[in-house]
Short mmCIF file of C-alpha atoms and ligand atoms in Angstrom, two decimals:
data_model
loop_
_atom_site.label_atom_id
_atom_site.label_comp_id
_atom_site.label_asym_id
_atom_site.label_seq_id
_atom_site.Cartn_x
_atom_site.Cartn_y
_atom_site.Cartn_z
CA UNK A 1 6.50 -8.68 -12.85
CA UNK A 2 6.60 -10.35 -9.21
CA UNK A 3 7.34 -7.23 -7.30
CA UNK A 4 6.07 -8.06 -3.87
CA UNK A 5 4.12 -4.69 -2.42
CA UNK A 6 6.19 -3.17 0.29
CA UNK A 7 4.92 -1.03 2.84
CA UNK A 8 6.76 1.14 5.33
CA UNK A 9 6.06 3.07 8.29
CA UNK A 10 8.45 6.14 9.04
CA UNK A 11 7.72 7.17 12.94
CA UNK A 12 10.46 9.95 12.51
CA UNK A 13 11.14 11.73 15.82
CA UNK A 14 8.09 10.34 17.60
CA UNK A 15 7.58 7.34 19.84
CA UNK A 16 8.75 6.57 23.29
CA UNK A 17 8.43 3.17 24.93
CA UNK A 18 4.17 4.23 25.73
CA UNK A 19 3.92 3.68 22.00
CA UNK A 20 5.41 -0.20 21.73
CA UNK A 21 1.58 -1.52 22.19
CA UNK A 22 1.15 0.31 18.49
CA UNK A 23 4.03 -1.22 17.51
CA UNK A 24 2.70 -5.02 18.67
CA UNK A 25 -0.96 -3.58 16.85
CA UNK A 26 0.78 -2.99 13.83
CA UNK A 27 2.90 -6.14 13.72
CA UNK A 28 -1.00 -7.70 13.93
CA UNK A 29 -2.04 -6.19 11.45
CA UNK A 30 1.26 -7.50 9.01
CA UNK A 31 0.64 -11.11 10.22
CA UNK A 32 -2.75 -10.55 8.47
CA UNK A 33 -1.42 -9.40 5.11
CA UNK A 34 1.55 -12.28 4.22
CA UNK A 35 1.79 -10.89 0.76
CA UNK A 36 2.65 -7.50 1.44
CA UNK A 37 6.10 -6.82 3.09
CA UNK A 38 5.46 -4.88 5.76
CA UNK A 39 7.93 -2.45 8.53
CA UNK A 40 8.23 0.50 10.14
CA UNK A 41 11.25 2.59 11.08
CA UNK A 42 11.42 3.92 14.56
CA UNK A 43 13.59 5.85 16.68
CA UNK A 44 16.68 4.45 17.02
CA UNK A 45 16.03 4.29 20.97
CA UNK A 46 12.72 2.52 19.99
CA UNK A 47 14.51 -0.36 17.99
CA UNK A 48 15.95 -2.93 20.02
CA UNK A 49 12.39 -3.25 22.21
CA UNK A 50 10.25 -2.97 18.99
CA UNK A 51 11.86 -5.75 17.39
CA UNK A 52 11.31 -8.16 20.06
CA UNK A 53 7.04 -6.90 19.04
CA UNK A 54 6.84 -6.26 15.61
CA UNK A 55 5.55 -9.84 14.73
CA UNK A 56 4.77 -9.84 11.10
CA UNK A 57 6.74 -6.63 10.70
CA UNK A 58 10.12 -5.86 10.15
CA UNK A 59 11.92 -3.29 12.21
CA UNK A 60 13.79 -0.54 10.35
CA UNK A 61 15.95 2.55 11.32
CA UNK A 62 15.80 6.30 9.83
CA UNK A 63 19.24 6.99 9.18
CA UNK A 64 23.08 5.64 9.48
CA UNK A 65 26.74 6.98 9.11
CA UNK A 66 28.34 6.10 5.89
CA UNK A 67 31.88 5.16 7.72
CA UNK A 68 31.74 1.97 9.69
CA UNK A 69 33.17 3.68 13.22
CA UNK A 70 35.48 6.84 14.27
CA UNK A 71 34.96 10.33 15.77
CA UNK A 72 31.48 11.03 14.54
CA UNK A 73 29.76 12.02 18.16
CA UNK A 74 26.27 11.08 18.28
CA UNK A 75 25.92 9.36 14.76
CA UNK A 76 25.20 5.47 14.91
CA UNK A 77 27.23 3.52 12.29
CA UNK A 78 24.57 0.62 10.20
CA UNK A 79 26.37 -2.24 12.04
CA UNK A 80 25.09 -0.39 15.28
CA UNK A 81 21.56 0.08 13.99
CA UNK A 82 21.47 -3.93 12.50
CA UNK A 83 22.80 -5.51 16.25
CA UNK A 84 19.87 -3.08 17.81
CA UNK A 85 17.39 -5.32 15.37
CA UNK A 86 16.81 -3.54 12.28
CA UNK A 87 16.86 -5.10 9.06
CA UNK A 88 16.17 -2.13 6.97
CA UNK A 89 17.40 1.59 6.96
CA UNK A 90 16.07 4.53 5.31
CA UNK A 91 19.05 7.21 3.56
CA UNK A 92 18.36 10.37 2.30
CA UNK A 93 15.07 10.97 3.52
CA UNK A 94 14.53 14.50 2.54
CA UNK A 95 14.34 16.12 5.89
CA UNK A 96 17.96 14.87 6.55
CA UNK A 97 18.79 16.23 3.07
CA UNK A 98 17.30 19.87 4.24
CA UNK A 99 18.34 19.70 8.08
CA UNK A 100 21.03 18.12 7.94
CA UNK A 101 22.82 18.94 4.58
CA UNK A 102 23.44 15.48 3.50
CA UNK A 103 24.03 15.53 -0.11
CA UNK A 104 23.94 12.70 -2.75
CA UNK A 105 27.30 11.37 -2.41
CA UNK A 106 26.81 10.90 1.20
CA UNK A 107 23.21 9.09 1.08
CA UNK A 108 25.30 6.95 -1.39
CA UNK A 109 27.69 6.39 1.03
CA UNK A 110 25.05 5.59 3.92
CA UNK A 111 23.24 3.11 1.33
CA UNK A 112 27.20 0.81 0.57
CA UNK A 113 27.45 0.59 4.31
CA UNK A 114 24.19 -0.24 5.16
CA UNK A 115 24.23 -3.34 2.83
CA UNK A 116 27.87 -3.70 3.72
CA UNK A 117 26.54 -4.66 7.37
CA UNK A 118 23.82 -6.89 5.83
CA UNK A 119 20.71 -4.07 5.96
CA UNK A 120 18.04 -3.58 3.34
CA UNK A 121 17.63 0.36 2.19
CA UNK A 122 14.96 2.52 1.22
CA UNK A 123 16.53 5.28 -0.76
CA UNK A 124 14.54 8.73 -0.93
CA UNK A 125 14.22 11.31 -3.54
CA UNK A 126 11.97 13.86 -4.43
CA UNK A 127 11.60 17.12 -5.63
CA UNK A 128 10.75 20.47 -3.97
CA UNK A 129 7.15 22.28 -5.03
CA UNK A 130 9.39 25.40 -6.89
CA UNK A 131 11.08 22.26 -8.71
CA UNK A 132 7.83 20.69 -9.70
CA UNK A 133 6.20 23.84 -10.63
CA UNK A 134 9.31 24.80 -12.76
CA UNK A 135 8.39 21.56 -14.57
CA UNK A 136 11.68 19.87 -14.11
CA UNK A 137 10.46 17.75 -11.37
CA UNK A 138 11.56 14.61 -13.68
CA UNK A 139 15.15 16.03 -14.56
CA UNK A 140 15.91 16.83 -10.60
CA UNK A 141 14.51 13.58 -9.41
CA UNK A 142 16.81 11.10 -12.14
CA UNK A 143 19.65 13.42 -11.05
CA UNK A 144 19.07 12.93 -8.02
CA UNK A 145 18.55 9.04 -8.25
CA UNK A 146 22.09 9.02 -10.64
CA UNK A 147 23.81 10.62 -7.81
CA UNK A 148 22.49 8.97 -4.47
CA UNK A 149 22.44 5.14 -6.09
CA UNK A 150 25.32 3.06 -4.75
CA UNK A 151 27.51 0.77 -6.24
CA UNK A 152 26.26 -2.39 -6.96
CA UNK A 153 22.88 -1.58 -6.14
CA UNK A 154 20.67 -4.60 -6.69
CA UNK A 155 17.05 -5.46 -5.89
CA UNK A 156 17.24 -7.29 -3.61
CA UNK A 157 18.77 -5.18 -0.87
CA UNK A 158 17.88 -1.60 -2.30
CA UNK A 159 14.26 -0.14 -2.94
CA UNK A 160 13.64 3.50 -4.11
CA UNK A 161 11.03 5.98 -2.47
CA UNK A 162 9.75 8.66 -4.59
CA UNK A 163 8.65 11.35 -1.79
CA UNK A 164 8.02 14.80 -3.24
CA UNK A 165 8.63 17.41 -0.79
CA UNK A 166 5.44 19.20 -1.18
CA UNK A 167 3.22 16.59 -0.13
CA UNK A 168 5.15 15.24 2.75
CA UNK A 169 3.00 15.94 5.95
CA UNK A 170 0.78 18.63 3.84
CA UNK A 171 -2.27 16.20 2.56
CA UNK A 172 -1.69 17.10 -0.84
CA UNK A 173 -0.10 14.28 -3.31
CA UNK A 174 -0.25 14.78 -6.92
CA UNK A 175 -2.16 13.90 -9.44
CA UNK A 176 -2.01 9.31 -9.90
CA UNK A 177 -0.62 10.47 -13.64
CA UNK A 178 1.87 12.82 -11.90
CA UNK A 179 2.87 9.53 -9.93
CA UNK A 180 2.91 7.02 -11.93
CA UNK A 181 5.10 9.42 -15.06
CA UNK A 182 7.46 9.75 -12.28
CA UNK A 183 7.32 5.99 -11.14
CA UNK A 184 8.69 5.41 -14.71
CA UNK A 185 11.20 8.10 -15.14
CA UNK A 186 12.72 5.94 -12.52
CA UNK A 187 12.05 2.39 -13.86
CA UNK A 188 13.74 3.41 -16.84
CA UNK A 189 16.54 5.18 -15.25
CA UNK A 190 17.02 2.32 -13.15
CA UNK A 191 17.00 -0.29 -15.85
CA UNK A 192 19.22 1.96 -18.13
CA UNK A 193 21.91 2.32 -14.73
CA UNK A 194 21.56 -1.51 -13.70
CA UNK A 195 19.99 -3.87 -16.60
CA UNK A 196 16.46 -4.79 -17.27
CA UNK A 197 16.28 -7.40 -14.51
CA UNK A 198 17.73 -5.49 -11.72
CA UNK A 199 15.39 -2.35 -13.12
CA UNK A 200 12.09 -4.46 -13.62
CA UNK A 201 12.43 -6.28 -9.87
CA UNK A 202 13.75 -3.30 -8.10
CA UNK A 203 10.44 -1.76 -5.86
CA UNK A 204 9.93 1.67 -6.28
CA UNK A 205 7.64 3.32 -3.08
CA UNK A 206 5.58 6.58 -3.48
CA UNK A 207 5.68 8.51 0.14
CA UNK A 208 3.63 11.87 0.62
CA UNK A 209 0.48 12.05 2.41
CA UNK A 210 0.25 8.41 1.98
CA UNK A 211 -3.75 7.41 3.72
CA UNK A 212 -6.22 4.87 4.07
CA UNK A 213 -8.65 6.91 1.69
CA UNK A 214 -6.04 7.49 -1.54
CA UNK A 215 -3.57 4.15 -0.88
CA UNK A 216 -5.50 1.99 -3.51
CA UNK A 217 -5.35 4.11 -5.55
CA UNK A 218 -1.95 4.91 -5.75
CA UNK A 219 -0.88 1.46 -5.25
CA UNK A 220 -2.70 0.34 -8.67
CA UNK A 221 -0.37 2.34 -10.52
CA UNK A 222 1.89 0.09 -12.75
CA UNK A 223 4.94 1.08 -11.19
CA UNK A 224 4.17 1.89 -7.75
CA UNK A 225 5.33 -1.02 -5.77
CA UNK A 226 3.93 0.37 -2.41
CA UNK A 227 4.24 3.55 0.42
CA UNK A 228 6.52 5.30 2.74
CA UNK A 229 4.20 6.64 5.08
CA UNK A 230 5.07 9.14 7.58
CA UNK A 231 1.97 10.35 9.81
CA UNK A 232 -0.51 7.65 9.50
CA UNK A 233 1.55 4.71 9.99
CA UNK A 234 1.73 6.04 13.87
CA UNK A 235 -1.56 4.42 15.06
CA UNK A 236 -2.71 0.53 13.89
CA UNK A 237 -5.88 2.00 13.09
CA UNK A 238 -4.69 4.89 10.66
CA UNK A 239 -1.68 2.13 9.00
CA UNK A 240 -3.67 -0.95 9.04
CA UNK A 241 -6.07 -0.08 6.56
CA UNK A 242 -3.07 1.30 3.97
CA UNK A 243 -1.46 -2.25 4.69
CA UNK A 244 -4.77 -3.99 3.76
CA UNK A 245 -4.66 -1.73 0.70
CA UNK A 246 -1.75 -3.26 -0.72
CA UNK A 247 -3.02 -6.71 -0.28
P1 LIG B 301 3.77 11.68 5.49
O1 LIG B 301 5.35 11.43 5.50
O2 LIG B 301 3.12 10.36 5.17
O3 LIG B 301 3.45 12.14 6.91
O4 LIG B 301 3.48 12.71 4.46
C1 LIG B 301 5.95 10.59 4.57
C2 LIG B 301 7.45 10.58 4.76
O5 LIG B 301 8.05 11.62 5.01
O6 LIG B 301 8.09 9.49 4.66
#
């Protein structure tokens, strides 16, 4: 299969305009690396400036509203996010699950309007460490992928990230077989929910303590079809070398 490797930087609440020369390093570093797909998701108050420097990078945002506009004070709606300059948007990252209480049906909801207003989406799921060490990591994550995939959901708009909540920010990850039995769980789930085609092309991202010294690795795995990477995609010099591992 063709999947072309995708990797993503997720600045979450950190950047201010100081950081844009990272964001012009970065972009460098994508220009370098034409086969891998390459972005990072800033601040929305970061994106209109970043995407005028991201060269070889696209610019992304964390979050948007599911409706398209109304009385929702301080959200910003997808079409909002896209005329700032980002082509991609991450939903139901799991810190916006936990703080603030966004279930399935509304990450769905945040995914149909973000392609309805012509973004890409990274969709997140992952399990909690009581969940893993329960054993029903697997169960909880297809749930959770059967609940938070939107209508329609192709390939060529949507990509999945597989983030368990344990190793997000901790530098732990599990084990690559941990990964990659999880990695399939979801292929099949996804080519059981939308056909073989749309399952086999659709990229599935692992995110967790995602670093230069274990990114090989865990992009190797069959079905891991690049990162979400939270800390080290901050600095050119900590994300450039997990870019150059998906190459
Ligand atoms: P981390 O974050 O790479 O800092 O663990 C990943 C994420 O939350 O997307």
């Amino acid at each position: 299969m063709g999947r072309r490797k995708l990797v993503v930087g997720n600045w979450k609440m950190n950047g201010l305009r100081s950081q844009l020369d990272e964001v012009e390093a970065i972009g460098r570093v994508a220009g370098d690396h034409p086969a891998v797909e390459v972005g990072l998701c800033v601040p929305a108050t970061l994106i209109d400036r970043a995407s005028g420097k991201a060269g070889g990078a696209f610019i992304g945002a964390q979050d948007c509203h599911g409706a398209r506009t109304g009385a929702h004070t301080g959200c910003l709606s997808a079409e909002m996010v896209r005329e700032a300059g980002a082509s991609w948007v991450i939903v139901g990252h799991s810190e916006r699950r936990t703080d603030q209480h966004e279930s399935s049906a509304d990450v769905a909801a945040k995914a149909l309007a973000a392609h309805g207003a012509g973004l890409k989406v990274i969709l997140c799921l992952g399990e909690t460490l009581d969940t893993r060490d329960s054993g029903k990591a697997i169960d909880f994550v297809l749930e959770q992928l059967d609940q938070s995939l939107p209508e329609g959901a192709a390939a060529d708009w949507l990509a999945i990230a597989y983030e368990p909540i344990w190793a997000i920010g901790t530098g732990r990850i599990p084990t690559m077989e941990q990964i990659e039995d999880m990695h399939e769980a979801i292929r099949e789930a996804l080519r059981a929910a939308l056909g073989g085609a749309q399952g086999d092309a659709m990229r599935v991202l692992y995110g967790g303590s995602v670093n230069a010294g274990n990114a090989a690795e865990i992009f190797a795995l069959p079905d891991v079809d690049g990162g979400l990477v939270g800390g080290a995609s901050l600095k050119a010099e900590s994300f450039g070398p997990i870019i150059a591992a998906a190459d």
